[in-house]
Short mmCIF file of N, CA and C in Angstrom, two decimals:
data_model
loop_
_atom_site.label_atom_id
_atom_site.label_comp_id
_atom_site.label_asym_id
_atom_site.label_seq_id
_atom_site.Cartn_x
_atom_site.Cartn_y
_atom_site.Cartn_z
N MET A 1059 2.89 109.43 42.76
CA MET A 1059 3.12 107.95 42.13
C MET A 1059 2.05 107.48 41.23
N PRO A 1060 1.90 106.95 40.08
CA PRO A 1060 1.30 106.63 39.43
C PRO A 1060 0.23 105.40 39.41
N ILE A 1061 0.47 104.61 40.80
CA ILE A 1061 -0.23 103.36 41.10
C ILE A 1061 -1.25 104.00 42.24
N ILE A 1062 -2.20 103.79 42.22
CA ILE A 1062 -3.09 104.22 43.54
C ILE A 1062 -4.01 103.25 44.09
N MET A 1063 -3.80 103.20 45.30
CA MET A 1063 -4.55 102.35 46.11
C MET A 1063 -6.14 102.50 46.61
N ARG A 1064 -7.12 101.28 45.81
CA ARG A 1064 -8.01 101.72 45.75
C ARG A 1064 -8.89 100.76 47.04
N LEU A 1065 -7.80 100.51 47.74
CA LEU A 1065 -8.77 99.30 48.98
C LEU A 1065 -9.83 100.02 49.87
N ASP A 1066 -9.90 101.19 49.96
CA ASP A 1066 -10.88 101.73 50.66
C ASP A 1066 -12.28 101.84 50.16
N ARG A 1067 -12.40 102.17 48.86
CA ARG A 1067 -13.57 101.98 48.22
C ARG A 1067 -13.84 100.24 48.08
N VAL A 1068 -13.12 99.48 48.02
CA VAL A 1068 -13.52 97.86 47.48
C VAL A 1068 -14.39 97.70 49.14
N MET A 1069 -13.20 98.21 50.19
CA MET A 1069 -13.73 97.69 51.62
C MET A 1069 -15.22 98.53 52.17
N ALA A 1070 -15.32 99.65 51.71
CA ALA A 1070 -16.73 100.21 51.87
C ALA A 1070 -18.10 99.41 50.97
N ASP A 1071 -17.37 99.00 49.61
CA ASP A 1071 -18.26 98.26 48.83
C ASP A 1071 -18.75 97.19 49.63
N ARG A 1072 -18.04 96.46 50.55
CA ARG A 1072 -18.14 95.37 50.86
C ARG A 1072 -18.73 95.10 52.51
N LYS A 1073 -18.59 96.64 53.02
CA LYS A 1073 -18.93 97.13 54.27
C LYS A 1073 -18.31 96.51 55.09
N MET A 1074 -16.92 96.68 54.91
CA MET A 1074 -15.97 95.93 55.81
C MET A 1074 -14.92 96.95 56.62
N SER A 1075 -14.83 96.59 57.76
CA SER A 1075 -14.05 97.57 58.53
C SER A 1075 -12.50 97.40 58.47
N LEU A 1076 -11.49 98.16 58.94
CA LEU A 1076 -10.30 97.79 58.78
C LEU A 1076 -9.86 96.67 59.77
N LYS A 1077 -10.40 96.77 60.74
CA LYS A 1077 -10.09 95.94 61.90
C LYS A 1077 -10.83 94.44 61.35
N GLU A 1078 -11.79 94.06 60.75
CA GLU A 1078 -12.41 92.75 60.59
C GLU A 1078 -11.46 92.35 59.10
N LEU A 1079 -11.11 93.37 58.31
CA LEU A 1079 -9.94 92.95 57.40
C LEU A 1079 -8.70 92.30 57.82
N SER A 1080 -8.36 93.21 58.92
CA SER A 1080 -7.13 92.81 59.31
C SER A 1080 -7.15 91.58 60.33
N GLU A 1081 -8.05 91.10 60.57
CA GLU A 1081 -8.22 89.55 61.45
C GLU A 1081 -8.33 88.80 60.58
N LYS A 1082 -9.23 89.00 59.16
CA LYS A 1082 -9.44 88.00 58.56
C LYS A 1082 -8.02 87.69 57.44
N VAL A 1083 -7.47 88.84 57.36
CA VAL A 1083 -6.35 88.56 56.11
C VAL A 1083 -4.90 88.09 57.28
N GLY A 1084 -5.20 88.67 58.48
CA GLY A 1084 -3.75 88.47 59.16
C GLY A 1084 -2.76 89.28 59.38
N VAL A 1085 -3.09 90.46 58.71
CA VAL A 1085 -2.02 91.50 58.28
C VAL A 1085 -2.25 92.63 59.33
N ALA A 1086 -1.21 93.34 60.18
CA ALA A 1086 -1.50 94.14 61.20
C ALA A 1086 -2.40 95.28 60.94
N ASN A 1087 -3.21 95.52 61.67
CA ASN A 1087 -4.15 96.98 61.46
C ASN A 1087 -3.43 97.94 61.00
N VAL A 1088 -2.39 98.31 61.40
CA VAL A 1088 -1.35 99.71 61.08
C VAL A 1088 -1.05 99.13 59.38
N ASN A 1089 -0.74 97.87 59.19
CA ASN A 1089 -0.21 97.70 57.88
C ASN A 1089 -1.31 98.05 56.73
N LEU A 1090 -2.38 97.60 57.30
CA LEU A 1090 -3.50 97.81 56.16
C LEU A 1090 -4.12 99.02 56.10
N SER A 1091 -3.93 99.78 57.24
CA SER A 1091 -4.02 101.49 57.35
C SER A 1091 -3.06 102.21 56.17
N LYS A 1092 -1.85 101.71 56.23
CA LYS A 1092 -1.15 102.35 55.23
C LYS A 1092 -1.42 101.81 53.83
N MET A 1093 -1.79 100.70 53.66
CA MET A 1093 -2.21 100.30 52.29
C MET A 1093 -3.67 101.20 51.51
N LYS A 1094 -4.33 101.40 52.81
CA LYS A 1094 -5.54 101.80 52.48
C LYS A 1094 -5.66 103.61 52.19
N THR A 1095 -4.53 104.11 52.88
CA THR A 1095 -4.02 105.09 52.63
C THR A 1095 -2.99 105.61 51.50
N GLY A 1096 -2.58 104.91 51.14
CA GLY A 1096 -1.73 104.60 49.78
C GLY A 1096 -0.09 105.22 50.29
N LYS A 1097 0.18 104.84 51.49
CA LYS A 1097 1.66 105.44 52.02
C LYS A 1097 2.18 103.84 52.09
N ILE A 1098 2.03 103.11 50.78
CA ILE A 1098 3.01 102.20 50.64
C ILE A 1098 4.09 101.77 49.42
N SER A 1099 5.08 101.43 49.40
CA SER A 1099 5.69 101.57 48.49
C SER A 1099 6.20 99.90 47.77
N ALA A 1100 5.48 99.17 48.31
CA ALA A 1100 5.35 97.48 48.29
C ALA A 1100 4.47 96.62 48.78
N ILE A 1101 4.10 95.90 47.93
CA ILE A 1101 3.03 94.76 48.43
C ILE A 1101 2.99 93.53 48.23
N ARG A 1102 3.25 92.49 49.13
CA ARG A 1102 3.55 91.17 48.85
C ARG A 1102 2.65 90.20 48.26
N PHE A 1103 2.49 89.62 47.05
CA PHE A 1103 1.69 88.93 46.47
C PHE A 1103 0.88 87.98 47.24
N SER A 1104 1.34 87.57 48.37
CA SER A 1104 0.76 86.63 49.32
C SER A 1104 -0.07 87.74 49.75
N THR A 1105 0.16 88.93 50.54
CA THR A 1105 -0.85 89.64 51.18
C THR A 1105 -1.99 90.29 50.41
N LEU A 1106 -1.54 90.56 48.92
CA LEU A 1106 -2.64 90.92 47.67
C LEU A 1106 -3.93 89.57 47.64
N GLU A 1107 -2.89 88.71 47.61
CA GLU A 1107 -3.92 87.42 47.13
C GLU A 1107 -4.87 87.57 48.44
N ALA A 1108 -4.32 87.41 49.64
CA ALA A 1108 -5.71 87.12 50.52
C ALA A 1108 -6.41 88.30 50.98
N ILE A 1109 -6.19 89.58 50.69
CA ILE A 1109 -7.02 90.40 50.48
C ILE A 1109 -7.96 90.25 49.44
N CYS A 1110 -7.66 89.89 48.31
CA CYS A 1110 -8.67 89.66 47.40
C CYS A 1110 -9.29 88.11 47.23
N ASP A 1111 -8.50 87.33 48.28
CA ASP A 1111 -9.68 86.37 48.64
C ASP A 1111 -10.74 86.71 49.62
N VAL A 1112 -10.40 87.49 50.66
CA VAL A 1112 -11.51 87.82 51.91
C VAL A 1112 -12.68 88.98 51.09
N LEU A 1113 -11.97 89.81 50.38
CA LEU A 1113 -12.84 90.58 49.80
C LEU A 1113 -13.59 90.30 48.56
N ASP A 1114 -13.35 89.01 48.12
CA ASP A 1114 -14.05 88.52 46.59
C ASP A 1114 -13.68 89.70 45.56
N CYS A 1115 -12.40 89.93 45.42
CA CYS A 1115 -12.22 90.86 44.46
C CYS A 1115 -11.14 90.34 43.78
N GLN A 1116 -11.10 91.41 42.54
CA GLN A 1116 -9.36 91.11 41.71
C GLN A 1116 -8.41 92.33 42.19
N PRO A 1117 -6.94 91.85 41.84
CA PRO A 1117 -5.86 92.95 42.27
C PRO A 1117 -6.18 94.06 40.93
N GLY A 1118 -6.93 94.02 40.40
CA GLY A 1118 -7.33 95.34 39.61
C GLY A 1118 -8.60 96.09 39.96
N ASP A 1119 -9.20 95.62 41.31
CA ASP A 1119 -9.79 96.54 41.77
C ASP A 1119 -9.63 97.10 42.85
N ILE A 1120 -7.90 96.69 43.30
CA ILE A 1120 -7.41 97.20 44.61
C ILE A 1120 -6.56 98.48 43.77
N LEU A 1121 -5.93 97.98 43.13
CA LEU A 1121 -4.81 98.79 42.55
C LEU A 1121 -5.33 99.51 41.30
N GLU A 1122 -4.87 100.87 40.75
CA GLU A 1122 -5.05 101.48 39.73
C GLU A 1122 -3.76 102.43 39.13
N TYR A 1123 -3.81 102.37 37.81
CA TYR A 1123 -2.64 102.94 37.33
C TYR A 1123 -3.16 104.18 36.87
N LYS A 1124 -2.32 105.19 37.21
CA LYS A 1124 -3.07 106.69 36.69
C LYS A 1124 -1.72 107.12 35.99
N ARG A 1125 -1.47 107.26 34.92
CA ARG A 1125 -0.56 108.19 34.04
C ARG A 1125 -0.25 109.38 34.56
N ASN A 1126 0.98 109.94 34.53
CA ASN A 1126 1.53 111.17 35.22
C ASN A 1126 0.91 112.22 34.13
N GLU A 1127 0.56 113.80 34.25
CA GLU A 1127 0.00 114.63 33.45
C GLU A 1127 1.12 114.87 32.49
N GLY A 1128 2.43 114.78 32.74
CA GLY A 1128 3.29 115.03 31.45
C GLY A 1128 3.86 114.10 30.75
N ASP A 1129 3.35 112.58 30.61
CA ASP A 1129 3.62 111.92 29.52
C ASP A 1129 2.59 111.83 28.71
#
């Protein structure tokens, strides 16, 4: 999949745990864990907005597009 989640990197930069982010964003810990590991196929804009607000970042800090090798 050409979209890569960089949530783990941003959380590490902010020294924020998954539990703390979950509490501040209001999203279940298990759902954030799936985001962090890239095991999701969609994300609501409202969730992305809340994550960016709490982590003080831009969506581009969390999401990265990587072109497939064959393209």
